[in-house]
Short mmCIF file of C-alpha atoms in Angstrom, two decimals:
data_model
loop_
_atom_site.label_atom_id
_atom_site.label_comp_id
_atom_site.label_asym_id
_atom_site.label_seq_id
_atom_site.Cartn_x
_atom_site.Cartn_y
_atom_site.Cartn_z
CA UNK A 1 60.14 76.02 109.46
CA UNK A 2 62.26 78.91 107.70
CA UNK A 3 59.38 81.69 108.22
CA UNK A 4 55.81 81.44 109.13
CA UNK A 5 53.92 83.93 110.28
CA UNK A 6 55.98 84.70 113.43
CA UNK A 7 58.32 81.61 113.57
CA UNK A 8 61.77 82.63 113.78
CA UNK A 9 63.96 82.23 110.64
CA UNK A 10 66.44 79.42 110.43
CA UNK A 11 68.25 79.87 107.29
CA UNK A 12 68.24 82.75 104.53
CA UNK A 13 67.98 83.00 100.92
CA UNK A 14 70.17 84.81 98.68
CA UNK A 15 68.40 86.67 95.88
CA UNK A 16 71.49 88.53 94.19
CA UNK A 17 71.49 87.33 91.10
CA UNK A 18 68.14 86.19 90.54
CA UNK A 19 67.28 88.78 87.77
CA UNK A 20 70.17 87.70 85.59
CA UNK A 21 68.81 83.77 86.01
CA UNK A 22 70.13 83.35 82.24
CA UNK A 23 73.65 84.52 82.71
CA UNK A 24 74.08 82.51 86.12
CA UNK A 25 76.61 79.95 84.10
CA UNK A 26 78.44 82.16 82.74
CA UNK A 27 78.71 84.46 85.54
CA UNK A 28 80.09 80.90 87.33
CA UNK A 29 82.79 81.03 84.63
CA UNK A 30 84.07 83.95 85.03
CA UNK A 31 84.09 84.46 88.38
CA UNK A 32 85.69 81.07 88.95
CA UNK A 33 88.39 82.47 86.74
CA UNK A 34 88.68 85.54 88.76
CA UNK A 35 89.07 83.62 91.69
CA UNK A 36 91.53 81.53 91.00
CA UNK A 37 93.92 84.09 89.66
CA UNK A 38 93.49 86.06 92.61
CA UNK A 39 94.41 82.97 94.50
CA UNK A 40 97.52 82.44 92.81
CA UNK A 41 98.80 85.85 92.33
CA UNK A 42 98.75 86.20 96.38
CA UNK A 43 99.77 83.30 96.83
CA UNK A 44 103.21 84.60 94.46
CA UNK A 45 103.19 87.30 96.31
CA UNK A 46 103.42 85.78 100.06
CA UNK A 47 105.82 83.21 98.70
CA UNK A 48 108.33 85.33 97.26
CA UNK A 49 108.37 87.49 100.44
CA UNK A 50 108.61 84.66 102.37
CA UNK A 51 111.52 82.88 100.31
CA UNK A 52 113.48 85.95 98.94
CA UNK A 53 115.71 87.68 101.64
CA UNK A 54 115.98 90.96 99.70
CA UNK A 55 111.88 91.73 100.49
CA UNK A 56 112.17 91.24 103.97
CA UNK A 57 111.43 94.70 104.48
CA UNK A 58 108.35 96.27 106.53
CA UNK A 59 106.51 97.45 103.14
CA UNK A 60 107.21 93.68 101.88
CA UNK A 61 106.17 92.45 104.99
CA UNK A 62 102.99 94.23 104.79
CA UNK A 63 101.88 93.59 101.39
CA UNK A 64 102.54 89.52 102.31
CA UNK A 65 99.98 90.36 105.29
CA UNK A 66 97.59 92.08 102.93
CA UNK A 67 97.96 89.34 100.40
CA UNK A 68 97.06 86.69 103.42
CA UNK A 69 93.89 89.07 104.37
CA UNK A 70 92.52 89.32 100.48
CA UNK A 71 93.03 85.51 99.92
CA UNK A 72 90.78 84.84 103.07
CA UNK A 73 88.54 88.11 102.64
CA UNK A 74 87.33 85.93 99.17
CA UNK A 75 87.47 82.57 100.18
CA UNK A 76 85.05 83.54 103.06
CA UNK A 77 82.35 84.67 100.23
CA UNK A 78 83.47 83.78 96.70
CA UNK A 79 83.20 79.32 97.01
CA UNK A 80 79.52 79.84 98.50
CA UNK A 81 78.63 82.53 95.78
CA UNK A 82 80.39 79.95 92.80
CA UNK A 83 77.56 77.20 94.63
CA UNK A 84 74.96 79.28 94.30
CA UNK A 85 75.05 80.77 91.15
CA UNK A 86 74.73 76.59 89.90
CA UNK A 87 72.26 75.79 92.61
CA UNK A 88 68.89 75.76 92.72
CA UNK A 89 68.15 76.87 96.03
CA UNK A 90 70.84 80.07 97.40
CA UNK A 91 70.48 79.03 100.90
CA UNK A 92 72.65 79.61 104.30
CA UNK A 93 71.69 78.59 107.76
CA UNK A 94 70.74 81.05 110.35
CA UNK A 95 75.03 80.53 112.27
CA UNK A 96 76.48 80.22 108.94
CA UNK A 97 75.41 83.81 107.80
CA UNK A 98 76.05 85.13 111.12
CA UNK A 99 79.96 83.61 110.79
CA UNK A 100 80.11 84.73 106.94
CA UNK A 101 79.51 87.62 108.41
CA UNK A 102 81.66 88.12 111.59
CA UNK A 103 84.66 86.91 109.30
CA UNK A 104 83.89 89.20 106.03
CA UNK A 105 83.67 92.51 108.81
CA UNK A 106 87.01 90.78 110.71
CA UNK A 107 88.85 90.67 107.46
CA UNK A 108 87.51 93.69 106.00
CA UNK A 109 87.95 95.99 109.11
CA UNK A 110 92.02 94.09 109.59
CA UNK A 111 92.07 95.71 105.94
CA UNK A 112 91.19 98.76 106.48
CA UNK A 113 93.31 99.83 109.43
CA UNK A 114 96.62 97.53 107.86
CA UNK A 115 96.76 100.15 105.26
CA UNK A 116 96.68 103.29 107.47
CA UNK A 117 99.76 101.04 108.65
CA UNK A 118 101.35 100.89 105.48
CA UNK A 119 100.77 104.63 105.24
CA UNK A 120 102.81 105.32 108.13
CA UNK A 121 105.29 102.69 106.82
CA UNK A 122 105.74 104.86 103.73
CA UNK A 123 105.62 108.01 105.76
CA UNK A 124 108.91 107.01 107.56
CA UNK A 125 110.61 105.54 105.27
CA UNK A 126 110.61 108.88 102.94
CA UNK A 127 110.32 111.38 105.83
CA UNK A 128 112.23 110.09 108.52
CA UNK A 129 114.40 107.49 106.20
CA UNK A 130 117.85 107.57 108.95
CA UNK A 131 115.57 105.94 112.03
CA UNK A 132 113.18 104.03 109.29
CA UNK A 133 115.39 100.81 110.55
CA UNK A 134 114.96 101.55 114.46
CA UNK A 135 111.24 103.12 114.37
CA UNK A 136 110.08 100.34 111.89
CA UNK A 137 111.49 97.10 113.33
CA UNK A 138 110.17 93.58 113.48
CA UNK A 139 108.19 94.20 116.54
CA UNK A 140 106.54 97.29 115.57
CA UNK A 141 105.50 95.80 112.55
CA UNK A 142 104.08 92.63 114.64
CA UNK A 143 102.38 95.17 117.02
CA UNK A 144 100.58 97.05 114.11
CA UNK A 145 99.50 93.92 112.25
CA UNK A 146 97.88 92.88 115.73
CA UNK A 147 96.84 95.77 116.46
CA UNK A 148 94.73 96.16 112.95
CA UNK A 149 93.60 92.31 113.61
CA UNK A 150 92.87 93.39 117.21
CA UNK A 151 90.37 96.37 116.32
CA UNK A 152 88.76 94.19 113.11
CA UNK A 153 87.82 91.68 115.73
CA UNK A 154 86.47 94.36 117.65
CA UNK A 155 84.10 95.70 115.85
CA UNK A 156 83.08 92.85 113.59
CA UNK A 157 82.32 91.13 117.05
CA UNK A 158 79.99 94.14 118.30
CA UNK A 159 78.05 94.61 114.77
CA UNK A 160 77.53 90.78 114.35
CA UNK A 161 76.26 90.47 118.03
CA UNK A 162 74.16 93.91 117.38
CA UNK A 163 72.54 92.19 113.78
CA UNK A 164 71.58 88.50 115.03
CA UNK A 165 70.49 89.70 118.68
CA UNK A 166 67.67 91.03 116.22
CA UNK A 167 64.08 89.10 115.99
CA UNK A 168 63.77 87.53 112.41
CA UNK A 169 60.06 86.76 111.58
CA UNK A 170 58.54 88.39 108.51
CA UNK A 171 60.80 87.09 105.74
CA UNK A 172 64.40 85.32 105.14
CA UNK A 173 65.39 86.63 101.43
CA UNK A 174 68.45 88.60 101.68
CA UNK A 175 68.73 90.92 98.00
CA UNK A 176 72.48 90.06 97.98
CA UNK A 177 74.92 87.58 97.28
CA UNK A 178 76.19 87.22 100.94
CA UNK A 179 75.23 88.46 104.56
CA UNK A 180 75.76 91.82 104.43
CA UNK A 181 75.27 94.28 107.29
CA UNK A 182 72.22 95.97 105.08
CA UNK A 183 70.68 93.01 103.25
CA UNK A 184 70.29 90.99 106.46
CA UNK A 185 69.30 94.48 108.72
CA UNK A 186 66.58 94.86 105.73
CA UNK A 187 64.77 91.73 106.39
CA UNK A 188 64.99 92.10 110.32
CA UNK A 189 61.17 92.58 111.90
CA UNK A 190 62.00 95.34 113.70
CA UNK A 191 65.65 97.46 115.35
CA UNK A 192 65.89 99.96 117.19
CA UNK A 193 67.55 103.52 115.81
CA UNK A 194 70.02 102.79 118.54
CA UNK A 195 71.52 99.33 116.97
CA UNK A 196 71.79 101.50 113.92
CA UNK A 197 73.37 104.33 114.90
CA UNK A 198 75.87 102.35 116.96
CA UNK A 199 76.67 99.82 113.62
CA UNK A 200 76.87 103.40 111.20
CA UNK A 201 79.49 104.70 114.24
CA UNK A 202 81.26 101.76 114.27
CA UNK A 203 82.00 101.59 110.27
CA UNK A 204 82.85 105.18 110.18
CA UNK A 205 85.38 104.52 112.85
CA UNK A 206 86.81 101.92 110.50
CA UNK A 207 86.42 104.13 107.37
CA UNK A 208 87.39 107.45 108.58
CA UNK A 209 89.74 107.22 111.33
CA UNK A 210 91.86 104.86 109.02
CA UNK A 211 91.52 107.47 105.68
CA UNK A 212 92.14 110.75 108.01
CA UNK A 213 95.56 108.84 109.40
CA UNK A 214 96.45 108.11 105.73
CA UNK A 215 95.63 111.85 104.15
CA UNK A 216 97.79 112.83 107.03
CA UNK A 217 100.74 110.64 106.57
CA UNK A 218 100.54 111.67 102.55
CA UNK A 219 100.46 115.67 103.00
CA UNK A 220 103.93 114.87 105.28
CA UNK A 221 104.92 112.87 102.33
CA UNK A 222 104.19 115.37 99.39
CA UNK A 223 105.52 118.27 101.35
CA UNK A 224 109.29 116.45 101.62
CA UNK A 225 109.06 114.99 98.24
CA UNK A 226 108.50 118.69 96.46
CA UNK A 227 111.85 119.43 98.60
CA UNK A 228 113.42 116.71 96.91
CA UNK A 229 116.25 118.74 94.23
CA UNK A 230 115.72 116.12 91.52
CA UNK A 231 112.73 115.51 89.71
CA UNK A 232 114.13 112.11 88.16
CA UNK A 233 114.17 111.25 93.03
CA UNK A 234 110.51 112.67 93.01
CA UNK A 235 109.13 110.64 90.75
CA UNK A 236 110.44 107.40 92.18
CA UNK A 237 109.42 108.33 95.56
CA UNK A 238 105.97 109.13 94.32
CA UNK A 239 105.73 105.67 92.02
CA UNK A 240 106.44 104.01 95.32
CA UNK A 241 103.58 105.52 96.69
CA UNK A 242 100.91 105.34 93.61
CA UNK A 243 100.13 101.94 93.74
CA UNK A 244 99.02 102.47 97.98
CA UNK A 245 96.71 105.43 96.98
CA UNK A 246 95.31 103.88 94.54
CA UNK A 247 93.60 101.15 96.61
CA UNK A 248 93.90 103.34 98.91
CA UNK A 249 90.82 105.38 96.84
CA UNK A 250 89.20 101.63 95.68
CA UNK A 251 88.87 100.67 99.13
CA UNK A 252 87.51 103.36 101.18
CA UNK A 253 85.43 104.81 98.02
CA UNK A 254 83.42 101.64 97.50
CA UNK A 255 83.14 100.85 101.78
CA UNK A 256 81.50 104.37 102.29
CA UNK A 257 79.50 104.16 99.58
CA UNK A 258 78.32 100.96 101.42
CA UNK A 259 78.39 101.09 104.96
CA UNK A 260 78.28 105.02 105.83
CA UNK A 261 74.16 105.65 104.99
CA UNK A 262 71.11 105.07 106.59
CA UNK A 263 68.86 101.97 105.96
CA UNK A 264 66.58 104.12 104.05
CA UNK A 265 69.14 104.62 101.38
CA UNK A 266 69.68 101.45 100.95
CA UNK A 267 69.45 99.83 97.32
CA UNK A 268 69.92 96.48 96.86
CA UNK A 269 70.73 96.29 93.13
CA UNK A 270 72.96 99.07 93.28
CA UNK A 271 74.75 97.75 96.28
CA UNK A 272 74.89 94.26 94.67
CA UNK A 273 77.31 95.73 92.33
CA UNK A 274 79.16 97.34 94.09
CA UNK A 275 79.66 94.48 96.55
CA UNK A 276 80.92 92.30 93.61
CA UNK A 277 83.59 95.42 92.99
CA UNK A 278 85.89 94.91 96.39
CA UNK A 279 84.82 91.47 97.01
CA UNK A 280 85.96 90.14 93.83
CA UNK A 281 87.28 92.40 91.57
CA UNK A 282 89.52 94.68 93.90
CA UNK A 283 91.27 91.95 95.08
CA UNK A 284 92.11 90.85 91.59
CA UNK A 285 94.10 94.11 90.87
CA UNK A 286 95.74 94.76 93.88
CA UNK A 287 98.48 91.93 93.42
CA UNK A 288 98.38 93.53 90.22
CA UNK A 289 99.03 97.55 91.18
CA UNK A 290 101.35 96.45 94.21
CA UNK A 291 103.55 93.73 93.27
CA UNK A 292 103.57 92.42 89.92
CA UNK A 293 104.60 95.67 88.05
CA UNK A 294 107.24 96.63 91.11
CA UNK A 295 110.52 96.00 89.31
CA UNK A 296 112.05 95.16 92.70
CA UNK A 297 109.21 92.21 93.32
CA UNK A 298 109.82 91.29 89.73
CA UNK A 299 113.40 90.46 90.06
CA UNK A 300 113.04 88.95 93.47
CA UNK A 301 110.04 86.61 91.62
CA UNK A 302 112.47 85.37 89.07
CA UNK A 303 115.65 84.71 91.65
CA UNK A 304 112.90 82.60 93.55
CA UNK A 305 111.92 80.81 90.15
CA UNK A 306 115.52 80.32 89.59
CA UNK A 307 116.32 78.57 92.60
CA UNK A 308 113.31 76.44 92.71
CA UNK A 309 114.31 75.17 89.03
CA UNK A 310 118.12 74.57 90.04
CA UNK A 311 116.86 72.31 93.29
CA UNK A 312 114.37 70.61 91.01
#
């Protein structure tokens, strides 16, 4: 029984593309193409890090941890959405949407804090650049990529537990394309203000504390690179920066717009597309903005290319 008048639901439906039944092929096109370019320009990006010695450096070091978080952040909704959108039925069990969705907030949240990390990376390296080698060693940059993995686990354990501890009677169609926090709290019978005051406090913790540590490390930033005498040493130090605030803005724009309102303002359509925004298309440019127009990645790109062509 999936839901009958007060049976408990065993699987859900998804229902996010359902008005566009006529496009659903070539939506499956495209977005198969989007995914697999995503795939392979991280997967560039972690194995140039990884095989050129000239980016092992903490902001290198970082983006190859980002890269590993955006491949898995898409692989953990894209494949099921590409099924679906040729399927008939847009089904997930009851434990599958409950693990899509402990691993989408894990690798989400690990996302969010790892770039306050890389904007205290950049903060040292142009504000305190004589201790950047001591203060921003191997194990510190171990300890913050833990740490960021550490609090996504957190609180993607504490909202998942909060969502599925829920009764689910009246109805299993979720207006999405995966399981959500708000789809799947929409078709709960009934939750108590509590559970969503505590899940609204727990994703502004991961949006805002994150953001404010960020703003901070850039005002330090912008106030020593206006000392800088030469406009020509400015602009480099900014371009170094540009790429971080950019998805910096893409990130935490498009989560708050999300995950920091109430159920009542909730709008599945809207949301929808949105959702398809960071989950597909954000992390199709940020290989894009960080690496592959960095003239430093670039070169290191081409010595790896070389090599692997000379041992072929």
């Amino acid at each position: 029984m999936e839901c009958v008048n007060g049976s408990l639901v065993t699987e859900f439906v998804f229902l996010g593309f359902s008005s566009l039944a006529g496009l659903q092929r070539l939506l499956f096109a495209v977005f198969l193409v989007v995914y697999l370019f995503t795939l392979g320009t991280n997967a560039i990006i972690i194995s140039t890090v990884v095989l050129d010695r000239a980016l092992h450096t903490p902001m290198y070091f970082f983006l190859a941890v980002l890269s590993c978080f955006e491949t898995c952040y898409t692989f953990v909704i894209v494949p099921k959405m590409l099924v679906d959108l040729l399927a008939q039925k847009k089904a997930i069990s009851f434990l599958g949407c409950a693990i899509q969705m402990f691993s989408f907030l894990f690798l989400g949240c690990s996302h969010s804090f790892l770039l306050a990390a890389m904007g205290y990376d950049r903060y040292v390296a142009i504000c305190d650049p004589l201790r950047y080698t001591v203060l921003m060693g191997h194990g510190m940059c171990m300890g913050l990529v833990a740490a960021a993995c550490a609090c996504g686990f957190t609180v993607a354990q504490i909202i998942t537990s909060l969502v599925f501890h829920l009764p689910f009677h009246s109805s299993n169609q979720l207006h999405h394309f995966f399981c959500d926090i708000s789809p799947v709290l929409k078709v709960a019978s009934h939750h108590t203000h509590f559970s969503q005051i505590v899940i609204i406090m727990l994703c502004a913790l991961v949006l805002i504390i994150p953001l404010l540590l960020i703003l901070v490390s850039y005002i330090c930033i912008i106030s020593a690179i206006l000392q800088f005498p030469s406009t020509l040493g400015r602009y480099k130090v900014f371009s170094t920066c540009a790429s971080h605030l950019i998805i910096v803005i893409v990130h935490y724009g498009c989560a708050s717009f999300i995950y920091l309102r109430l159920k009542s303002n909730y709008s599945s359509s809207q949301d929808a597309l949105i959702s398809v925004s960071y989950t597909i298309l954000t992390p199709l440019f940020n290989p894009m903005i960080y690496s592959l127009r960095n003239k430093e990645f670039k070169s290191a790109l081409q010595r790896v290319v070389g090599r692997t062509i000379c041992l072929s």
